[in-house]
């Protein structure tokens, strides 16, 4: 038998194997949504002209990126990626309508609706969809606001702080209901003349039947059945919902930027957390974390070394300054707004203080032993005192009152060490308003100057309160 036919058969088999392997590899690459031509019934114009007028009109409304050669292209190519993103963008109104409907459902009877809204609020790449998802969650949470237990919890003790909180809660609930009503109205509004005819014409035809049905209901005896309310007692504020809303409203990424870039989405999530705070939630047990020990440090010149267990010395004034314990390292903030700095930190009190003076200390910077103020981490405090912004050099620093301050140059460091009280924030960077009003030590994030001294406040509201009566909160 000749070998030529055998070689021919082997070559054909090898070629077929390579073709199958290549096709299998091509199938592994995802592609953009394929282009499906609209299946339309020919219109009268199609019949008169002999041309597919209806199909051409429909294609004219289809975005260019959803037509060939973009549609069906591999995702790893520019055309395929553009078609895939455009398809998701075109579907935004549909996802918004879905989120608005899911918000009308009961979160206990339909827990999968709540989980889907949380996933949309945290994962959808388009901001309008995330906003509507958060607002839908707020609508779910607002249904428990008429709970008698919630109302009693909102009322509080009747003090000014509780009254302000009650007003904020009522305002948030009112805005939530207004948004829900607006969504219902927009769903009823026609988007084009054809839809207007389709919606209004049947309503006009069936108007007598609807009116007769309403009159029949009025004539019936008995009390109308109350709508089932599964969330009346415990509400929808479970741990999963609270953690998701808190992450959207407050969490920052590694660069110190909010993980949710949209301000209105963060604000909506914060208002939703305010609604959750109205319903009593069992406290989560906290595991106490021991504070790292403060090493003995010998400051230059006069003074005694710091002793472990003792904190910042007491400053003369209208109220004593408790110990500022060591706090863990906060997030990095690359791009800071001059008017709003890092996130506030809640600290605990309860330790003795010393009357001796602590002066700036030079040495190795250890943020666990002498953490810098988050609001001043990347800025030279001496330059800020001169009313200018200058990036601080992490290698040029000085430790004062268990806080590390960074400077732009050695000259600035010398000026600081000569008179640190002029440049360092009053009350060790803690918010004096929070301490006087609620005896809480909160690290400030809003830097303001008063009478030639720096003060740090947790927000603008506390700064405004401070301005009304500076003598009450400022130290002397």
Short mmCIF file of C-alpha atoms in Angstrom, two decimals, residues 45 214 238 288:
data_model
loop_
_atom_site.label_atom_id
_atom_site.label_comp_id
_atom_site.label_asym_id
_atom_site.label_seq_id
_atom_site.Cartn_x
_atom_site.Cartn_y
_atom_site.Cartn_z
CA UNK A 45 -44.94 52.44 4.29
CA UNK A 214 -65.35 52.46 43.83
CA UNK A 238 -30.07 44.12 60.52
CA UNK A 288 -11.39 45.24 74.61
#
